Each structure stands twice: as structure tokens, then as C-alpha cells.
Short mmCIF file of C-alpha atoms in Angstrom, two decimals:
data_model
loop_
_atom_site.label_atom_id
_atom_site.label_comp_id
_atom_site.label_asym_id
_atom_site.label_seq_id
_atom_site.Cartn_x
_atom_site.Cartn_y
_atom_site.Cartn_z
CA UNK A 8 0.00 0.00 0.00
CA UNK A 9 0.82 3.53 -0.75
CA UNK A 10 0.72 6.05 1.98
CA UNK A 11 2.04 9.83 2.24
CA UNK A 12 -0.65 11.31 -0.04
CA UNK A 13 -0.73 15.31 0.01
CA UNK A 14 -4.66 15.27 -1.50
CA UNK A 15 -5.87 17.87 -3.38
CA UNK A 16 -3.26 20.09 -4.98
CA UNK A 17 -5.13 23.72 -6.07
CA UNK A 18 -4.36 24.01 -9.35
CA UNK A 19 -0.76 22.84 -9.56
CA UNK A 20 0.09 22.18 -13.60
CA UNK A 21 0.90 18.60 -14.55
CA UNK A 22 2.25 17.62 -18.14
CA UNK A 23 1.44 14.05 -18.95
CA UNK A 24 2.90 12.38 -22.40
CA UNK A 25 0.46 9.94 -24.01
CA UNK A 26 -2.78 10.65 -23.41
CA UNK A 27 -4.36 9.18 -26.22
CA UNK A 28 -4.73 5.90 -24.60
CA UNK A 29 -4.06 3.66 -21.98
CA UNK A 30 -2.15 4.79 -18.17
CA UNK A 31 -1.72 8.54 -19.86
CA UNK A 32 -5.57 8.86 -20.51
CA UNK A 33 -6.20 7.53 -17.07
CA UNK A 34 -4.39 9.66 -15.07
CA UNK A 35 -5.23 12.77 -16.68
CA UNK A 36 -8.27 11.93 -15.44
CA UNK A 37 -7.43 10.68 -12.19
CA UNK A 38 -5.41 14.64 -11.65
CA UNK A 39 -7.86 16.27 -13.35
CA UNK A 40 -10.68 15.23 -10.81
CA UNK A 41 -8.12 16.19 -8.20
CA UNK A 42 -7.92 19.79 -9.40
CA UNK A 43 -4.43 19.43 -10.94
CA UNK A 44 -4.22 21.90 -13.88
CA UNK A 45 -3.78 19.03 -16.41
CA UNK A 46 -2.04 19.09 -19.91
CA UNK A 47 -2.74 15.81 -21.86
CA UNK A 48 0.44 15.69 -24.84
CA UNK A 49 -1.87 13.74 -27.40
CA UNK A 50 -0.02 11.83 -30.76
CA UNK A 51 -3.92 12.72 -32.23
CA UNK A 52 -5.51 15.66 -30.28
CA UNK A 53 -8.73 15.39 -32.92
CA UNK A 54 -8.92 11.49 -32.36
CA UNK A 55 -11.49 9.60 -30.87
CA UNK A 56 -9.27 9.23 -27.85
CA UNK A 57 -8.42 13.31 -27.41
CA UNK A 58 -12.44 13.52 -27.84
CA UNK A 59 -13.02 11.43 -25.28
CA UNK A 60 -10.48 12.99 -22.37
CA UNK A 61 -12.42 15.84 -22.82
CA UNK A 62 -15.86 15.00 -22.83
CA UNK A 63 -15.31 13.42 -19.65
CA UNK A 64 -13.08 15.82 -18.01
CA UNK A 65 -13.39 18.96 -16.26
CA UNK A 66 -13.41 22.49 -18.26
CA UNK A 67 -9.35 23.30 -16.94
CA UNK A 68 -7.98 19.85 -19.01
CA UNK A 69 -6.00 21.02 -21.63
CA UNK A 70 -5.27 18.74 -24.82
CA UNK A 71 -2.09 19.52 -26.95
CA UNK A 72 -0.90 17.87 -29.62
CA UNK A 73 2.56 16.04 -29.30
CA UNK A 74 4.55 13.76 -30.75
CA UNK A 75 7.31 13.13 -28.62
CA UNK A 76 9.34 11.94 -31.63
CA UNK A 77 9.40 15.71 -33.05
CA UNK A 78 11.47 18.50 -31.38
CA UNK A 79 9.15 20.85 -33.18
CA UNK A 80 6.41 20.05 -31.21
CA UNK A 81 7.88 20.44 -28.23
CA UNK A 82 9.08 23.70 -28.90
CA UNK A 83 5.77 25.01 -29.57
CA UNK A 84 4.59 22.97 -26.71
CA UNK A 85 6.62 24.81 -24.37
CA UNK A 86 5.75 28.57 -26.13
CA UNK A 87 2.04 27.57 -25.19
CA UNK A 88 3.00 26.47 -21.99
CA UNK A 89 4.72 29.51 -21.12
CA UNK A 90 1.55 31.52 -21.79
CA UNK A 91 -0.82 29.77 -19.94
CA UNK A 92 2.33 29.56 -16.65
CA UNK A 93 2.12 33.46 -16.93
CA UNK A 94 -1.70 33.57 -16.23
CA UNK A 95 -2.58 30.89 -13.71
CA UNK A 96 0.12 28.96 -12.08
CA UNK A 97 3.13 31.22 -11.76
CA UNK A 98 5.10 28.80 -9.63
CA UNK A 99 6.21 26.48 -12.36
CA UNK A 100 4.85 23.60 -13.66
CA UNK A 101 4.84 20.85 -10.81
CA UNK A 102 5.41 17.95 -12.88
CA UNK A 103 6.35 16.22 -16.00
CA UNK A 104 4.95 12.39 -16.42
CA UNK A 105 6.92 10.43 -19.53
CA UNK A 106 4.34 7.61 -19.65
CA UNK A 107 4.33 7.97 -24.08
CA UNK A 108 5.41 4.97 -25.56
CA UNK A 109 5.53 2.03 -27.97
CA UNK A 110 6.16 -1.79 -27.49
CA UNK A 111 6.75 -4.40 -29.86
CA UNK A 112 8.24 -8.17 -29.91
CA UNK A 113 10.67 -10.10 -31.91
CA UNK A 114 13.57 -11.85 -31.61
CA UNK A 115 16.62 -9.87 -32.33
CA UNK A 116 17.77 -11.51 -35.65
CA UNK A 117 13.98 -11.09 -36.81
CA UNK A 118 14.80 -7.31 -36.21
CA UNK A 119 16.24 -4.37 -37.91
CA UNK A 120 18.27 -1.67 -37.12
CA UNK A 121 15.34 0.48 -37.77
CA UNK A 122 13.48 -1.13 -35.47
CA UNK A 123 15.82 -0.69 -32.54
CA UNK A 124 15.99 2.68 -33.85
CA UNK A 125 11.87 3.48 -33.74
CA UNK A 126 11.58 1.68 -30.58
CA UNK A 127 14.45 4.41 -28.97
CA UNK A 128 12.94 7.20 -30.76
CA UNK A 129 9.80 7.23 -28.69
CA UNK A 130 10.53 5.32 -25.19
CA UNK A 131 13.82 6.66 -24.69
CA UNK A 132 14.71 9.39 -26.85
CA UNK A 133 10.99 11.15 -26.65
CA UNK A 134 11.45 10.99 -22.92
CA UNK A 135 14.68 12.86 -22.67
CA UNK A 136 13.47 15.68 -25.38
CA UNK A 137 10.68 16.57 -22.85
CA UNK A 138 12.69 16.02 -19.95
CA UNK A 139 15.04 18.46 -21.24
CA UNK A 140 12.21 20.61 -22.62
CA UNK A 141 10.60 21.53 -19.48
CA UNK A 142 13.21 21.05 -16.18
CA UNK A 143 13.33 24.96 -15.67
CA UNK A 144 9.79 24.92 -15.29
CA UNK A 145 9.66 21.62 -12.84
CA UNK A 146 12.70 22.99 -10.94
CA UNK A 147 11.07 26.21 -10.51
CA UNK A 148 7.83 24.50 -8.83
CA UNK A 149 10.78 21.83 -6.71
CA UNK A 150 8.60 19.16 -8.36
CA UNK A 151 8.11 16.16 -10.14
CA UNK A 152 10.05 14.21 -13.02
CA UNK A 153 8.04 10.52 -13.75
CA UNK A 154 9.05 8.09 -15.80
CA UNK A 155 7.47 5.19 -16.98
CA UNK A 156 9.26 1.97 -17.47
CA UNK A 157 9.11 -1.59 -17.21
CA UNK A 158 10.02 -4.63 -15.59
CA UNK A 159 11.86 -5.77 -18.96
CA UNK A 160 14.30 -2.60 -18.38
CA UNK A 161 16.01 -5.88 -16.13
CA UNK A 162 14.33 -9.30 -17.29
CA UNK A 163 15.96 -9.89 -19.97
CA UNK A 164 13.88 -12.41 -21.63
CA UNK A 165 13.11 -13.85 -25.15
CA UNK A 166 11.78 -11.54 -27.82
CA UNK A 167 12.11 -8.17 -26.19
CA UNK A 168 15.31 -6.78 -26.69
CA UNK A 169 14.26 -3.22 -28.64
CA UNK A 170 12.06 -2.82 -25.56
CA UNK A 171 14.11 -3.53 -23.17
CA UNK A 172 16.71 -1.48 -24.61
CA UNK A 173 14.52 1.28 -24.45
CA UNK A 174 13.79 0.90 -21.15
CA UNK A 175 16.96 0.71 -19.83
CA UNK A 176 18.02 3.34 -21.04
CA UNK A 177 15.26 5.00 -19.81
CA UNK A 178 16.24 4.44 -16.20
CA UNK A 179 19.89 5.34 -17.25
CA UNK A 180 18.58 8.71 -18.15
CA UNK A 181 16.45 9.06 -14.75
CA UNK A 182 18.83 7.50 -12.34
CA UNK A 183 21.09 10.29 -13.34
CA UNK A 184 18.59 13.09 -13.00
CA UNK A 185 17.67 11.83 -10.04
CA UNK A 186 21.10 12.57 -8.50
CA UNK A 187 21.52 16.03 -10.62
CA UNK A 188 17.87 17.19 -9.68
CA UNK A 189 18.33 16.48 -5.86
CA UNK A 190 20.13 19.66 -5.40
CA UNK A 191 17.30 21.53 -6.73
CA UNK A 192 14.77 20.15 -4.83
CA UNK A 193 13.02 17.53 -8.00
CA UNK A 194 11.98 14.13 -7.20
CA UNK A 195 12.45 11.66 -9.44
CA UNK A 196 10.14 8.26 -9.54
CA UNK A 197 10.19 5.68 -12.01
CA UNK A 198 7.04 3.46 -12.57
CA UNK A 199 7.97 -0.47 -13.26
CA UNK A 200 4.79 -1.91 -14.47
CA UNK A 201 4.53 -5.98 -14.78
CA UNK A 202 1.83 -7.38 -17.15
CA UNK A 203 -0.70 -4.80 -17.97
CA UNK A 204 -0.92 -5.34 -21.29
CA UNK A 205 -4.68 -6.02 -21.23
CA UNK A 206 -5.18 -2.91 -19.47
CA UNK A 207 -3.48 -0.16 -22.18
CA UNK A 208 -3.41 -0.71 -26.06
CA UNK A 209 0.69 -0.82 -25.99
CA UNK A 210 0.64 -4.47 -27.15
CA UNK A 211 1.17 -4.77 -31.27
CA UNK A 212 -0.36 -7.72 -32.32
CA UNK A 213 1.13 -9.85 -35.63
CA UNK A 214 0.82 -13.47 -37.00
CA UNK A 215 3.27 -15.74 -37.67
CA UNK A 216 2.77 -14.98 -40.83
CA UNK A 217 3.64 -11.43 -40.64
CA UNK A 218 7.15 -12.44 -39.42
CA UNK A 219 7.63 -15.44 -41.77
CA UNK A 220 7.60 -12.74 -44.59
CA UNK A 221 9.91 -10.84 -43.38
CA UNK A 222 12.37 -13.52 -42.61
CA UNK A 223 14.92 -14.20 -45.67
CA UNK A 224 15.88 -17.40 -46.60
CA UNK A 225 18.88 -18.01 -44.19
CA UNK A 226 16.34 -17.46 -41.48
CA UNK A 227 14.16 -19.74 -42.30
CA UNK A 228 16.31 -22.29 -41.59
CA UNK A 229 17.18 -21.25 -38.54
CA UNK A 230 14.04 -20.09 -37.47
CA UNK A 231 10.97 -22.43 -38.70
CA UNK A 232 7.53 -21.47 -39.23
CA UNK A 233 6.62 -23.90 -36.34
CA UNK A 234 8.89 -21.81 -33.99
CA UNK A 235 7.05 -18.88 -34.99
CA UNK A 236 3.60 -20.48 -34.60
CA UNK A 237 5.20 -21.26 -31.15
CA UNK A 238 6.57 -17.56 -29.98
CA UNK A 239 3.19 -16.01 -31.31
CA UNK A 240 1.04 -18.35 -29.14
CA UNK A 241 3.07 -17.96 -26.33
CA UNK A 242 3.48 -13.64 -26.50
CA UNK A 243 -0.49 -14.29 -26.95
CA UNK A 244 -1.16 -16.31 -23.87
CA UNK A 245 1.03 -14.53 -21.92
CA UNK A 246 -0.76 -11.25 -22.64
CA UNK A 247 -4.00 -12.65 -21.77
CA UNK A 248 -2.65 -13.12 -18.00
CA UNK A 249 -1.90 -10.04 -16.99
CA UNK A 250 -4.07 -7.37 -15.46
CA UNK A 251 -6.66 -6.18 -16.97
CA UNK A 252 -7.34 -2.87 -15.09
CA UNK A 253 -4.74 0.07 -14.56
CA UNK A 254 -5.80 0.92 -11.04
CA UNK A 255 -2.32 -0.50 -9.57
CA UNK A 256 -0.18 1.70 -12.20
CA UNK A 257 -2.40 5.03 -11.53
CA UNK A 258 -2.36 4.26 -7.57
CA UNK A 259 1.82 4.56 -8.52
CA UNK A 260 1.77 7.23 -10.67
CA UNK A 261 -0.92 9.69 -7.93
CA UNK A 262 1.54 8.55 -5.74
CA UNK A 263 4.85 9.81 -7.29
CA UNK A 264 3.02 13.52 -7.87
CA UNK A 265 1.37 13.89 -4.66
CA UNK A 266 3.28 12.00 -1.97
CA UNK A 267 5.63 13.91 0.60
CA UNK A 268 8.03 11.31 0.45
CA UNK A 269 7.57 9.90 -3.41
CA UNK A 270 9.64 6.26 -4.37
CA UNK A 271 12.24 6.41 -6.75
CA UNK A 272 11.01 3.53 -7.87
CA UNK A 273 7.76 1.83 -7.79
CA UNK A 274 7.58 -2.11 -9.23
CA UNK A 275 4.06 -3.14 -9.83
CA UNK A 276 2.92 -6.59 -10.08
CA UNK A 277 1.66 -9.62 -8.03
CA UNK A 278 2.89 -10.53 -4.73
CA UNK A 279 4.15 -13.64 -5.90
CA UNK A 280 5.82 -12.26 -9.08
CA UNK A 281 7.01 -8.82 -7.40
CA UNK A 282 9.34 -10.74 -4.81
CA UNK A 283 10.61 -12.53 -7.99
CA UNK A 284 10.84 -9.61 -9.38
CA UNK A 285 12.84 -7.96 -6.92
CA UNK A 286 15.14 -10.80 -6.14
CA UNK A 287 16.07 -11.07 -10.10
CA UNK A 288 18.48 -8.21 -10.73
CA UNK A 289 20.56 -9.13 -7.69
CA UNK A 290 21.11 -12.83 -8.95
CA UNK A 291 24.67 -13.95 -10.47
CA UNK A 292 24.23 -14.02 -14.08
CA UNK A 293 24.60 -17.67 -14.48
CA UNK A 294 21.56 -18.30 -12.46
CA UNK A 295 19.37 -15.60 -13.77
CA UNK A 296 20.20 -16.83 -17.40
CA UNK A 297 19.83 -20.71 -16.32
CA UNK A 298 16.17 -19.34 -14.99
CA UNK A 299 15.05 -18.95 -18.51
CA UNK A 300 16.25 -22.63 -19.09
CA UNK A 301 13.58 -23.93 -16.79
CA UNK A 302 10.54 -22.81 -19.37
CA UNK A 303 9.00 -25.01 -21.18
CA UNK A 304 9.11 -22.37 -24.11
CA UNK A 305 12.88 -22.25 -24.02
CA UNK A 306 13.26 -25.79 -24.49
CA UNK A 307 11.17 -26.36 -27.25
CA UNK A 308 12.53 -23.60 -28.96
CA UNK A 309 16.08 -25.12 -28.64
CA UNK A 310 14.69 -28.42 -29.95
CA UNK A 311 13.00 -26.42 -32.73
CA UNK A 312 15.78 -24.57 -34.18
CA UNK A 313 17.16 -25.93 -37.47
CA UNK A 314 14.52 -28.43 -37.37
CA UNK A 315 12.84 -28.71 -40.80
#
């Protein structure tokens, strides 16, 4: 349980990234309610759901367009920002929440460059343009810098190494702030979420089809179709057990804003998979790799390979 909340905050200014769908749209809610000053950065402010954030929200929720990807935006982002910091909230903005971002799966000889590349672009690199973008403003408020990450940013596990890549990074990038923004007063907190794929629209579905195109003929031999059939049933079924409702990641997120005494770091999943969780990154490197040995979808891969 969380504890330390500060409750209502009278019109403090919150910037949260991704608010089309998913743990962005949610929490602009969540701060909205509270009578946070929220701006929601949408990819599609005139999509269905921009529309949507602000039928249901209050009159003060304001929906900007941007693409974390584009510098551009952010620029102009931070010229409208500057305005409306002028009129109504003249002690800063109080906090910046990175929660933008794309996933995908494959193995890493399934991959490109480019993929590695688009996967950075957004998770890592759109992070630290926005981070950069608006510190005066947090550190003029003493406030809030939020990032969210993942559990994969250390389980390192089959088919998600553009992820977590991206993720690690990420917490590269905030570790250090962390340390640089102490002087000034900023809290950092970075949010781990588990399995909540059924409970944001992050996950990219394909077919094993999909990849068996894209696969040349070398890999094809390494990689057969029935391996594929496999990796896509197992992504699928492993999707389907996670949470389905973001209530743990908001609690988290509410709590890194508001809270006196905020986490740096705030790993969300069940009790039985949070201890593993938290035991992981400390083990030798020969065990944690020999874990991933122990599936049943490690083995059958390994049989699998070359097979025709």
C-alpha cells in the first residue's frame, strides 16, 4: 500500500505524455478530478481518444498535440506552456509524467536496425526531449520528473530486446537526474509496471505470418515457421494473464506527484511475481540466465531450431 498522499493540490500544472490511450488517458483523469491543472500531450488531439479525455473531463484539461518523436512540437509545446504559466500557475509547472510509448516483440535476428531505432525514438529518446524541454519549469515549482518503465528494463527475456533497450536506457537517463535534480529540490520516480498489457493498447499484435515474410531465406532455416507459430502463441497467452485494469499503475503514478516522500522507484505486479521480481536483478548471471532454461518455451525452442 501507498501512503504519504498530500490530497488535493489547487491548481498545480501537470504535463502528462500519451494521453491518447491507456495509463496517460487515465491519469489525466485521475489529476484532473483532483484539481491538478492538467495538460494531456496527445499523438492525435482530434482522435477519438483526445475527444473522449475531454468530454469526460473537467473544463481546466488542456489537450495539446505532441509527438514526442518531433522536437518541433515540443518547442511550440513549451511557447504555449509559457503563456498559460504566466496567467494561472506562476510557480512552475509541478510535474512532468513520460508515460508515451511504444512496445513491440521479436527476436533480435527477426529485427532491424530500424526497429531498434523506432523503438528508442519514442521510449527513450521522446522521454529525454521533454525532460530536457521543461526542467526549468519543474525545478522552478521543486517538483516532479516521472518516468514510466518496465520490468523488462532488467528481465531480460526472449523476444524483447528493442524494448528492453529502451527501457533501460530510460532508467539510465532518470537514475542520473535523479542525483543532478536532488540539489534543486526535483523528485524523481520511475514506474515499473509488470503485465498490464490487457489494461493499455501498448501491445502490437502480428501473426506468424507477418514475421515469416519478413524472414529471408537463411532465417528460415534457422528459425521455422513452427517456432514462430510457437513464440506467437506464447506472446499471446502470456498477454492474456496479466491485469486487466490500470488501477495499480495510476495508484503509482498519484503517488509519485502527490506524496511527501515519493519512491524512486515503484515495481508493480503480483505478490508472488514482485518478490521474484525484486530478487532477479541481484542474482549472479549464471543463475538468472539458467532461470530462462527452466521454461518449457525455451526448451522447445532449442529443440525447434534448425529443425525442418
Amino acid at each position: 500500500p501507498l501512503h504519504g498522499h498530500q490530497g488535493a493540490e489547487e491548481a498545480r500544472a501537470v504535463l502528462v505524455t500519451g494521453c491518447d490511450s491507456g495509463f496517460g488517458r487515465q491519469l489525466a483523469l485521475c489529476l484532473d478530478r483532483r484539481g491538478f491543472l492538467v495538460f494531456a500531450g496527445c499523438l492525435s488531439p482530434d482522435g477519438a481518444g483526445a475527444r473522449g479525455l475531454l468530454e469526460q473531463s473537467s473544463g481546466t484539461l488542456k489537450v495539446l498535440k505532441l509527438d514526442v518523436t518531433k522536437e518541433d512540437d515540443l518547442a511550440v509545446l513549451r511557447q504555449v506552456w509559457a503563456v498559460v504559466n504566466s496567467c494561472c500557475a506562476p510557480s512552475g509547472l509541478w510535474a512532468v509524467v513520460n508515460n508515451a510509448g511504444i512496445s513491440d516483440w521479436a527476436e533480435i535476428e527477426w529485427s532491424s536496425t530500424q526497429d531498434f531505432c523506432n523503438m528508442l525514438d519514442v521510449n527513450l529518446l521522446g522521454s529525454i526531449r521533454t525532460s530536457i524541454t521543461f526542467l526549468p519549469l519543474v525545478r522552478q515549482a521543486r517538483g516532479r520528473m516521472v518516468f514510466v518503465s518496465s520490468i523488462f528494463s532488467f528481465f531480460h527475456c526472449l523476444n524483447m530486446s528493442a524494448y528492453s533497450v529502451s527501457k533501460r536506457g530510460l532508467e539510465a537517463f532518470a537514475d542520473c537526474l535523479r542525483v543532478e535534480m536532488a540539489s534543486f529540490g526535483v523528485k524523481v520516480s520511475i514506474i515499473q509496471p509488470g503485465n498490464f498489457g490487457r489494461a493499455t493498447s501498448i501491445l502490437k499484435e502480428k501473426s506468424a505470418a507477418d514475421i515469416w515474410e519478413k524472414l529471408d531465406l537463411e532465417q528460415r532455416r534457422s528459425f521455422n515457421r513452427q517456432y514462430v507459430e510457437l513464440a506467437v502463441d506464447y506472446y499471446k497467452s502470456t498477454c492474456r494473464s496479466g491485469f486487466q485494469e490500470p488501477d495499480m499503475v495510476i495508484d503509482a503514478m498519484l503517488h509519485a506527484i502527490t506524496a511527501s516522500r515519493p519512491q524512486s522507484r515503484y515495481l508493480l505486479a503480483s505478490r508472488v511475481d514482485w518478490l521474484f521480481f525484486r530478487l532477479f536483478p541481484f542474482l549472479p548471471t549464471v543463475l538468472s540466465d539458467a532461470f530462462f532454461s527452466l521454461s518449457s518455451m525455451y526448451s522447445k525452442r532449442k529443440q525447434l531450431l534448425y529443425a525442418q
